[in-house]
XYZ file of C-alpha atoms in Angstrom:
603
model
C 44.028 -1.306 -54.695
C 44.577 -3.319 -51.542
C 46.064 -1.357 -48.620
C 47.614 -2.953 -45.551
C 49.237 -1.663 -42.369
C 52.912 -2.535 -41.829
C 55.274 -2.030 -38.927
C 57.888 -0.402 -41.167
C 58.370 0.478 -44.831
C 60.426 -1.809 -47.129
C 64.130 -0.957 -47.365
C 65.167 -2.988 -50.445
C 64.237 -3.972 -53.981
C 62.554 -7.373 -54.060
C 59.979 -9.236 -56.135
C 57.791 -12.047 -54.857
C 59.136 -14.423 -57.502
C 62.736 -13.795 -56.453
C 61.847 -14.069 -52.740
C 59.981 -17.358 -53.340
C 62.837 -18.774 -55.434
C 65.514 -17.710 -52.986
C 67.222 -20.436 -51.019
C 67.262 -18.206 -47.920
C 63.961 -18.596 -45.978
C 64.544 -15.167 -44.416
C 63.845 -13.456 -47.770
C 60.326 -14.909 -48.038
C 59.675 -14.301 -44.360
C 60.711 -10.650 -44.795
C 58.429 -10.321 -47.816
C 55.466 -11.859 -45.959
C 55.115 -8.806 -43.687
C 53.957 -6.821 -46.740
C 51.235 -9.350 -47.624
C 47.638 -9.448 -46.408
C 47.310 -10.610 -42.776
C 45.520 -13.897 -43.663
C 48.380 -15.024 -45.936
C 50.064 -17.935 -44.076
C 50.872 -20.590 -46.689
C 54.422 -19.819 -47.828
C 54.430 -22.923 -50.084
C 51.519 -21.662 -52.184
C 52.509 -21.261 -55.871
C 53.589 -17.656 -56.639
C 51.231 -17.370 -59.631
C 48.261 -18.234 -57.404
C 49.441 -15.806 -54.692
C 49.675 -12.930 -57.165
C 46.351 -13.887 -58.777
C 44.616 -13.848 -55.388
C 46.314 -10.494 -54.677
C 47.591 -11.744 -51.339
C 51.057 -10.210 -51.841
C 52.415 -7.352 -53.976
C 54.344 -8.289 -57.098
C 57.291 -6.186 -55.922
C 58.508 -3.929 -53.134
C 60.875 -0.988 -53.432
C 62.871 1.081 -50.906
C 60.373 3.477 -49.303
C 60.239 6.160 -46.670
C 57.364 6.844 -44.231
C 55.459 10.114 -44.729
C 52.055 11.002 -43.290
C 51.599 7.334 -42.260
C 52.136 6.166 -45.829
C 55.098 4.481 -47.532
C 56.376 6.471 -50.514
C 59.297 5.631 -52.832
C 62.565 6.877 -51.345
C 63.332 9.126 -54.317
C 66.550 11.128 -54.255
C 68.661 13.010 -56.801
C 72.414 12.508 -57.017
C 74.259 14.756 -59.482
C 71.016 15.316 -61.388
C 70.214 11.585 -61.647
C 66.937 10.353 -60.110
C 67.489 7.306 -57.894
C 65.526 5.091 -55.542
C 67.695 3.268 -53.058
C 70.864 4.022 -55.069
C 69.368 2.354 -58.161
C 68.150 3.917 -61.395
C 66.099 0.890 -62.532
C 63.981 -1.729 -60.834
C 62.321 -5.076 -61.553
C 58.530 -4.682 -61.870
C 57.918 -8.269 -60.752
C 57.101 -9.480 -64.250
C 60.661 -9.865 -65.467
C 60.946 -6.364 -66.939
C 63.368 -3.611 -65.875
C 61.847 -0.154 -65.550
C 63.311 3.309 -64.942
C 62.707 4.828 -61.510
C 61.432 8.027 -63.144
C 58.160 6.128 -63.669
C 57.698 6.316 -59.894
C 57.806 10.112 -59.897
C 54.170 10.470 -60.964
C 53.022 8.466 -57.968
C 55.234 10.515 -55.642
C 54.087 13.958 -56.787
C 51.457 14.257 -54.069
C 54.033 13.101 -51.555
C 56.257 15.992 -52.635
C 53.398 18.418 -52.000
C 52.986 16.997 -48.497
C 56.746 17.153 -47.964
C 56.937 20.768 -49.122
C 54.016 21.677 -46.858
C 55.774 19.984 -43.975
C 58.990 21.906 -44.674
C 57.029 25.171 -44.832
C 55.379 24.370 -41.505
C 58.787 23.628 -39.954
C 60.189 26.958 -41.169
C 57.166 28.821 -39.802
C 57.605 26.993 -36.481
C 61.284 28.010 -36.432
C 60.267 31.638 -36.998
C 57.895 31.450 -34.046
C 60.571 29.936 -31.786
C 62.968 32.857 -32.377
C 60.377 35.649 -32.431
C 57.720 34.636 -29.902
C 58.851 37.065 -27.197
C 58.897 39.959 -29.691
C 55.377 38.961 -30.758
C 54.267 39.087 -27.130
C 55.856 42.546 -26.764
C 53.916 43.682 -29.852
C 50.648 42.358 -28.404
C 51.360 44.091 -25.067
C 51.900 47.347 -26.970
C 48.526 46.804 -28.674
C 46.907 46.195 -25.277
C 48.407 49.358 -23.790
C 47.430 51.376 -26.881
C 43.818 50.086 -26.662
C 43.617 51.041 -23.000
C 45.073 54.510 -23.630
C 42.632 55.086 -26.496
C 39.644 54.207 -24.272
C 40.918 56.507 -21.511
C 41.498 59.360 -23.964
C 37.958 59.057 -25.345
C 36.612 60.939 -22.318
C 38.750 63.926 -23.386
C 38.971 63.560 -27.184
C 35.641 61.961 -28.219
C 33.986 65.292 -28.981
C 37.003 66.664 -30.834
C 37.383 63.503 -32.944
C 33.692 63.428 -33.913
C 33.437 67.108 -34.821
C 36.756 67.089 -36.707
C 35.535 64.132 -38.756
C 32.203 65.851 -39.509
C 33.963 69.054 -40.589
C 36.355 67.021 -42.769
C 33.412 65.289 -44.491
C 31.794 68.677 -45.196
C 35.075 70.086 -46.544
C 35.691 67.024 -48.741
C 32.182 67.280 -50.212
C 32.701 71.021 -50.733
C 35.945 70.390 -52.603
C 34.147 67.739 -54.688
C 31.478 70.272 -55.673
C 34.177 72.817 -56.592
C 36.120 70.252 -58.640
C 32.975 69.150 -60.515
C 32.144 72.785 -61.314
C 35.682 73.432 -62.616
C 35.538 70.350 -64.851
C 32.054 71.362 -66.050
C 33.296 74.855 -66.911
C 36.491 73.555 -68.567
C 34.534 71.374 -71.012
C 32.440 74.328 -72.211
C 32.834 74.745 -75.962
C 34.778 71.494 -76.513
C 33.624 69.284 -79.378
C 31.353 66.451 -78.297
C 31.098 67.589 -74.662
C 27.440 68.654 -74.996
C 26.208 65.164 -75.974
C 23.587 63.956 -73.475
C 23.947 60.730 -71.510
C 20.762 59.378 -73.094
C 22.111 59.940 -76.626
C 25.484 58.395 -75.781
C 23.978 55.250 -74.292
C 25.905 52.588 -72.384
C 29.678 52.446 -73.009
C 32.062 49.794 -71.668
C 34.872 52.374 -71.433
C 33.685 54.486 -68.515
C 36.300 57.162 -69.212
C 34.145 58.343 -72.144
C 31.585 59.741 -69.680
C 34.237 61.997 -68.086
C 34.405 64.017 -71.317
C 30.719 65.001 -71.088
C 29.561 68.184 -69.335
C 26.349 66.439 -68.286
C 28.336 63.860 -66.282
C 30.068 66.498 -64.168
C 26.788 68.386 -63.779
C 25.147 65.210 -62.410
C 28.079 64.639 -60.020
C 27.861 68.243 -58.823
C 24.094 68.007 -58.201
C 24.484 64.725 -56.237
C 27.284 66.170 -54.076
C 25.271 69.361 -53.468
C 22.293 67.312 -52.301
C 24.544 65.273 -49.980
C 26.124 68.466 -48.609
C 22.740 70.054 -47.924
C 21.401 66.862 -46.290
C 24.436 66.565 -43.985
C 24.259 70.250 -42.979
C 20.518 69.956 -42.256
C 21.123 66.796 -40.220
C 23.779 68.607 -38.204
C 21.420 71.500 -37.549
C 18.529 69.302 -36.388
C 20.570 66.507 -34.757
C 23.212 68.663 -33.088
C 21.833 68.053 -29.618
C 21.563 64.307 -30.183
C 25.175 64.176 -31.384
C 26.201 66.037 -28.212
C 24.258 63.485 -26.122
C 26.014 60.621 -27.945
C 29.418 62.217 -27.288
C 28.523 62.753 -23.608
C 27.476 59.092 -23.266
C 30.752 57.950 -24.857
C 32.703 60.106 -22.389
C 30.607 58.736 -19.520
C 31.318 55.187 -20.705
C 35.037 55.925 -20.538
C 34.609 57.006 -16.904
C 32.587 53.875 -16.120
C 35.280 51.609 -17.578
C 37.849 53.544 -15.548
C 35.933 52.758 -12.335
C 35.461 49.051 -13.305
C 38.900 48.212 -14.702
C 38.395 44.467 -14.276
C 35.763 44.616 -17.024
C 38.570 44.951 -19.591
C 39.866 41.517 -18.575
C 36.451 39.833 -18.567
C 36.596 38.935 -22.296
C 39.373 36.499 -21.345
C 36.841 34.573 -19.232
C 34.375 34.533 -22.132
C 37.150 33.434 -24.501
C 38.135 30.583 -22.150
C 34.526 29.348 -21.911
C 34.159 29.556 -25.704
C 37.323 27.472 -26.076
C 35.747 24.836 -23.834
C 32.620 24.837 -26.011
C 34.704 24.463 -29.170
C 36.768 21.676 -27.609
C 33.631 19.799 -26.505
C 32.029 20.174 -29.944
C 35.188 19.128 -31.797
C 35.878 16.098 -29.584
C 32.259 14.941 -29.862
C 32.339 15.379 -33.644
C 35.579 13.377 -33.867
C 34.200 10.591 -31.669
C 31.049 10.387 -33.785
C 33.053 10.392 -37.021
C 35.421 7.687 -35.827
C 32.689 5.463 -34.387
C 32.285 3.858 -37.815
C 33.512 0.378 -38.604
C 35.570 -0.867 -41.527
C 33.117 -2.484 -43.950
C 34.405 -5.180 -46.316
C 32.384 -6.380 -49.292
C 32.635 -9.124 -51.894
C 34.136 -7.995 -55.217
C 34.523 -10.218 -58.272
C 35.189 -9.907 -62.003
C 32.517 -12.408 -63.100
C 28.859 -12.815 -62.152
C 28.430 -13.928 -58.547
C 25.350 -14.102 -56.337
C 27.363 -12.859 -53.329
C 28.629 -9.729 -55.106
C 28.215 -6.593 -52.951
C 27.511 -8.511 -49.738
C 29.475 -7.781 -46.574
C 32.245 -10.182 -45.590
C 34.983 -10.747 -43.019
C 38.569 -10.998 -44.331
C 39.565 -13.404 -41.510
C 37.059 -16.097 -42.470
C 36.560 -15.294 -46.154
C 38.946 -17.990 -47.470
C 37.092 -20.757 -45.627
C 33.577 -19.552 -46.527
C 31.266 -20.887 -49.245
C 31.794 -17.736 -51.297
C 35.260 -18.794 -52.503
C 33.903 -22.199 -53.469
C 31.015 -20.846 -55.529
C 32.926 -17.800 -56.839
C 36.650 -18.698 -57.081
C 37.699 -15.228 -58.310
C 35.801 -13.343 -55.565
C 37.737 -11.140 -53.112
C 36.865 -9.633 -49.747
C 38.028 -6.022 -50.045
C 37.645 -2.878 -47.968
C 34.655 -0.810 -49.170
C 34.173 2.118 -46.773
C 34.009 3.180 -43.153
C 30.475 3.116 -41.800
C 27.934 0.608 -40.693
C 24.518 -0.739 -41.406
C 22.991 -0.532 -37.929
C 20.344 1.999 -36.885
C 23.036 3.962 -35.039
C 25.155 4.361 -38.186
C 22.144 5.277 -40.322
C 21.230 8.173 -38.031
C 24.800 9.293 -37.385
C 24.327 12.424 -39.514
C 21.421 13.441 -37.242
C 23.692 13.122 -34.204
C 26.285 15.306 -35.925
C 23.561 17.838 -36.721
C 22.433 17.839 -33.079
C 26.066 18.304 -32.003
C 26.340 21.412 -34.209
C 23.075 22.749 -32.774
C 24.322 22.242 -29.196
C 27.572 24.016 -30.070
C 25.669 27.090 -31.279
C 23.446 26.998 -28.204
C 26.353 26.730 -25.751
C 28.443 29.359 -27.567
C 25.539 31.811 -27.620
C 24.862 31.112 -23.947
C 28.485 31.918 -23.031
C 28.364 35.166 -25.045
C 25.025 36.060 -23.422
C 26.494 35.382 -19.969
C 29.331 37.778 -20.738
C 26.968 40.460 -22.022
C 24.586 40.321 -19.064
C 27.539 40.350 -16.635
C 29.055 43.480 -18.177
C 25.625 45.098 -18.435
C 24.970 44.435 -14.740
C 28.326 45.923 -13.736
C 27.911 49.090 -15.824
C 24.256 49.465 -14.794
C 25.389 49.489 -11.150
C 27.621 52.445 -12.078
C 24.811 54.399 -13.757
C 22.212 53.810 -11.034
C 24.635 54.809 -8.264
C 23.436 58.248 -7.168
C 26.869 59.234 -5.892
C 29.384 57.854 -8.377
C 31.426 55.845 -7.526
C 30.717 55.872 -3.775
C 27.345 54.096 -4.067
C 28.683 51.331 -6.315
C 29.102 47.776 -4.896
C 32.605 46.765 -3.835
C 33.005 44.205 -6.640
C 30.484 45.182 -9.345
C 31.676 42.683 -11.953
C 31.687 39.714 -9.572
C 28.280 40.717 -8.177
C 26.808 40.950 -11.686
C 28.295 37.567 -12.639
C 26.848 35.947 -9.499
C 23.380 37.425 -10.150
C 23.458 36.218 -13.757
C 24.276 32.646 -12.748
C 21.854 32.560 -9.846
C 18.779 34.263 -11.299
C 19.039 34.632 -15.085
C 20.365 31.353 -16.553
C 16.917 30.421 -17.866
C 16.470 33.755 -19.653
C 19.966 33.516 -21.142
C 19.356 29.931 -22.273
C 16.058 30.892 -23.913
C 17.551 33.838 -25.790
C 20.491 31.683 -26.874
C 18.119 28.949 -28.037
C 16.247 31.318 -30.380
C 19.514 32.535 -31.905
C 20.893 28.982 -32.180
C 17.801 27.807 -34.095
C 18.217 30.612 -36.645
C 21.956 29.887 -36.994
C 21.341 26.171 -37.551
C 18.795 27.016 -40.241
C 21.424 29.213 -41.903
C 23.979 26.391 -41.777
C 21.410 24.033 -43.319
C 20.728 26.510 -46.109
C 24.461 26.850 -46.780
C 24.731 23.057 -46.947
C 21.825 22.857 -49.407
C 23.366 25.645 -51.485
C 26.631 23.711 -51.642
C 24.815 20.567 -52.756
C 22.805 22.437 -55.406
C 25.804 24.133 -57.036
C 25.940 21.526 -59.778
C 22.171 21.666 -60.367
C 20.606 23.691 -63.195
C 17.429 24.602 -61.336
C 17.642 28.409 -61.337
C 14.383 28.859 -59.421
C 15.667 26.679 -56.559
C 18.918 28.648 -56.460
C 17.007 31.954 -56.454
C 14.695 30.767 -53.672
C 17.663 29.521 -51.645
C 19.483 32.849 -52.060
C 16.378 34.720 -50.878
C 16.059 32.466 -47.826
C 19.749 32.904 -46.990
C 19.397 36.678 -47.185
C 16.221 36.682 -45.033
C 17.716 34.489 -42.316
C 20.932 36.552 -42.322
C 18.848 39.661 -41.628
C 16.836 37.760 -39.016
C 20.023 36.654 -37.233
C 21.315 40.258 -37.135
C 17.997 41.495 -35.738
C 17.845 38.771 -33.058
C 21.427 39.528 -31.998
C 20.531 43.211 -31.655
C 17.332 42.400 -29.747
C 19.041 39.855 -27.479
C 21.840 42.275 -26.601
C 19.395 44.948 -25.433
C 17.149 42.362 -23.743
C 20.126 41.161 -21.688
C 20.756 44.752 -20.582
C 17.145 45.036 -19.352
C 17.491 41.656 -17.629
C 20.597 42.921 -15.817
C 18.846 46.165 -14.796
C 15.375 44.946 -13.787
C 15.709 41.156 -13.455
C 12.647 40.503 -15.642
C 12.329 37.436 -17.873
C 13.624 37.340 -21.439
C 10.360 38.011 -23.274
C 9.394 40.941 -21.049
C 12.901 42.404 -21.248
C 13.043 42.027 -25.032
C 9.641 43.704 -25.451
C 10.492 46.600 -23.118
C 13.911 47.131 -24.721
C 12.489 47.062 -28.252
C 9.727 49.604 -27.604
C 12.086 51.801 -25.553
C 14.494 51.932 -28.506
C 11.691 52.499 -31.011
C 10.501 55.525 -28.996
C 14.028 56.933 -29.297
C 14.962 55.645 -32.745
C 16.804 58.822 -33.845
C 18.975 58.812 -30.732
C 19.690 55.131 -31.324
C 20.778 55.776 -34.929
C 23.001 58.743 -34.012
C 24.683 56.962 -31.106
C 25.205 53.813 -33.186
C 26.922 55.686 -36.034
C 29.061 57.821 -33.719
C 30.309 54.794 -31.753
C 30.865 52.798 -34.957
C 33.035 55.616 -36.292
C 35.070 55.887 -33.098
C 35.576 52.112 -32.864
C 36.598 51.918 -36.524
C 39.052 54.770 -36.019
C 40.436 53.152 -32.857
C 40.926 49.724 -34.440
C 42.488 51.263 -37.534
C 44.837 53.375 -35.439
C 45.909 50.552 -33.098
C 46.240 47.753 -35.667
C 47.841 50.060 -38.244
C 50.411 51.574 -35.877
C 51.378 48.254 -34.263
C 51.489 46.526 -37.674
C 53.753 49.231 -39.158
C 56.002 49.077 -36.105
C 56.240 45.272 -36.421
C 57.016 45.560 -40.158
C 59.882 47.996 -39.626
C 61.234 45.948 -36.707
C 61.180 42.459 -38.261
C 62.531 43.735 -41.611
C 65.535 45.319 -39.796
C 64.627 48.868 -40.840
C 64.890 50.408 -37.357
C 68.582 51.225 -36.940
C 68.475 51.436 -33.128
C 67.373 47.778 -32.792
C 68.676 46.465 -36.099
C 70.968 43.919 -34.433
C 68.312 42.880 -31.911
C 65.694 41.786 -34.442
C 65.848 38.019 -35.131
C 66.767 36.498 -38.491
C 63.687 34.857 -40.007
C 62.796 32.574 -42.899
C 59.567 34.509 -43.525
C 59.303 37.937 -41.896
C 55.555 38.045 -42.642
C 54.889 35.264 -40.094
C 55.396 37.364 -36.925
C 54.055 40.504 -38.639
C 50.729 38.833 -39.536
C 50.565 37.278 -36.062
C 51.027 40.687 -34.432
C 48.443 42.311 -36.739
C 45.802 39.616 -36.141
C 46.545 39.550 -32.407
C 46.356 43.358 -32.204
C 42.990 43.332 -33.939
C 41.627 40.677 -31.550
C 42.919 42.612 -28.523
C 41.458 45.891 -29.796
C 38.179 44.121 -30.616
C 38.070 42.664 -27.090
C 38.636 46.073 -25.462
C 36.123 47.830 -27.709
C 33.511 45.096 -27.232
C 33.578 45.866 -23.504
C 33.427 49.570 -24.245
C 30.558 49.059 -26.709
C 28.604 47.085 -24.122
C 29.199 49.904 -21.650
C 27.899 52.524 -24.099
C 24.784 50.458 -24.910
C 24.066 49.819 -21.216
C 24.458 53.461 -20.206
C 22.305 54.498 -23.182
C 19.393 52.220 -22.197
C 19.730 53.294 -18.562
C 19.760 56.932 -19.712
C 16.532 56.436 -21.696
C 14.905 54.679 -18.742
C 16.080 57.470 -16.461
C 14.443 60.093 -18.681
C 11.132 58.218 -18.899
C 10.786 57.060 -15.278
C 12.208 60.018 -13.364
C 11.363 63.734 -13.321
C 14.021 65.261 -11.079
C 11.827 65.431 -7.997
C 12.928 64.300 -4.562
C 10.995 61.057 -4.997
C 12.223 60.438 -8.558
C 15.628 62.052 -8.993
C 17.694 61.741 -12.160
C 20.664 59.374 -11.924
C 22.473 60.672 -15.009
C 25.808 62.450 -14.736
C 25.978 66.230 -14.218
C 27.224 66.689 -17.813
C 24.155 64.942 -19.252
C 21.828 66.891 -16.950
C 23.463 70.140 -18.005
C 23.193 69.177 -21.676
C 19.488 68.320 -21.338
C 18.859 71.236 -18.939
C 17.614 68.857 -16.253
C 18.028 69.324 -12.500
C 17.276 67.375 -9.353
C 15.082 69.408 -7.051
C 15.817 69.077 -3.372
C 18.649 66.576 -3.950
C 22.401 67.109 -3.829
C 24.082 66.731 -7.221
C 25.926 63.478 -7.886
């Protein structure tokens, strides 16, 4: 169908035949604004005008919605009307019921309902925004308090969790034994799993003694393994707890580090804005392409044309029924043919810039926390502004290393995006081997991306500490971690547990508080809480915002733990406690490892 742009939607019922036959010239002039732009001859016979599709056969009262004109449908006392009429002239002399227009307006109703929903959500935000901010401030304060308390409670939390796991497994063993003993002598309970075979109703297996015996053996093995790990890894767990406590002290001495994620977030927003604006400009750089369409055979069919000059061209003479209609947005120049490559390059640059910004943040935090660890007298020997000094060093000396590390990660991410695109295109295909190969490649590159992120993170720490290039730093960090792989695994799991517990505690407590507040279930502030269309709007906003705030705080804390851990490993390997090579670790770590500095005052 032909689509045209109009200054306003029609506000009356009118057919072209009635407008042409009207004695008032204003009727035809009004109708002409809904015809194609090249229609100028008002004396042209109506049959020819409609045949050439220069004007619509009829217009009806319409309302603008999403830059489209839709029938102005309304219901009065249960009767569907358009412009206060229940019927309309279809332009061919027949009267039709306006209910026939409902089918064409269904999608408009969906848009209208979505718009109404958006307006209600916006209204909820306007009356609850300050309470949302209060909730996010509470989440921020709770995150800060949790990080401060880690220096006092980290050991207690870890050991309590380990004891709880042992007790839960012990209860599981006891429960399995009781069930095993209870089934003794019951009919059918001594059937083996092999004789029973596979059953879709899994509850059948719970009536077999062999099932509970297998559960009990598995839990016993897990219990023994965990107890043995605790016996042999006890010292490493204590080192991990000491490093977590030390990280809490480091963050306390460099409080500005907790606000640094805001700088990273701002730079990432700039990257996203640049990528999005470039993508929009590339997408909208296409031109409207018109092509020749006709119902009979014509040598010009499918060729491009210009609507302004089409009526005076040779095409209309040789093919009288041909029309110049809009085909698509695009172009046939070399620029338009390679537009997809430009979009692909834009995506690649976005990944590169985003990874560079993240790397800049990581190396800045690593430099600040490394200055804390390598200060012999903490915090007296630290620089006055450790975060600003680390940021300046990163920009002045390490931009090339950061760009190179970001480039490697960006290449892998672009390959993953390409594989996802190919997987989307091959969904309708029946080639199972291609799908299997694609799934394997996606899995491999996902693992590769995770490994490169891990390697880059530790390489940036070595860059911040020693100032070496990316490749040297990555190699030194990798082999340093491999020489201490058990310590790495223990510290990683301990910090993961504490971060998970912290996020769960903060997001859960703030989310529950928001739920009780916005649903008017707190009697003290029942009259203060605003009336909302959807109470889940501010609650979800507070929960998501609390998670992002907690994630931002813990990302800084995680970087601090990783930095202090690498510095601790370097300290152990490079220094021996002598006057020439004293240990820089904290007194707690030296006491734990039974290390001392000979001839040097303790830090």
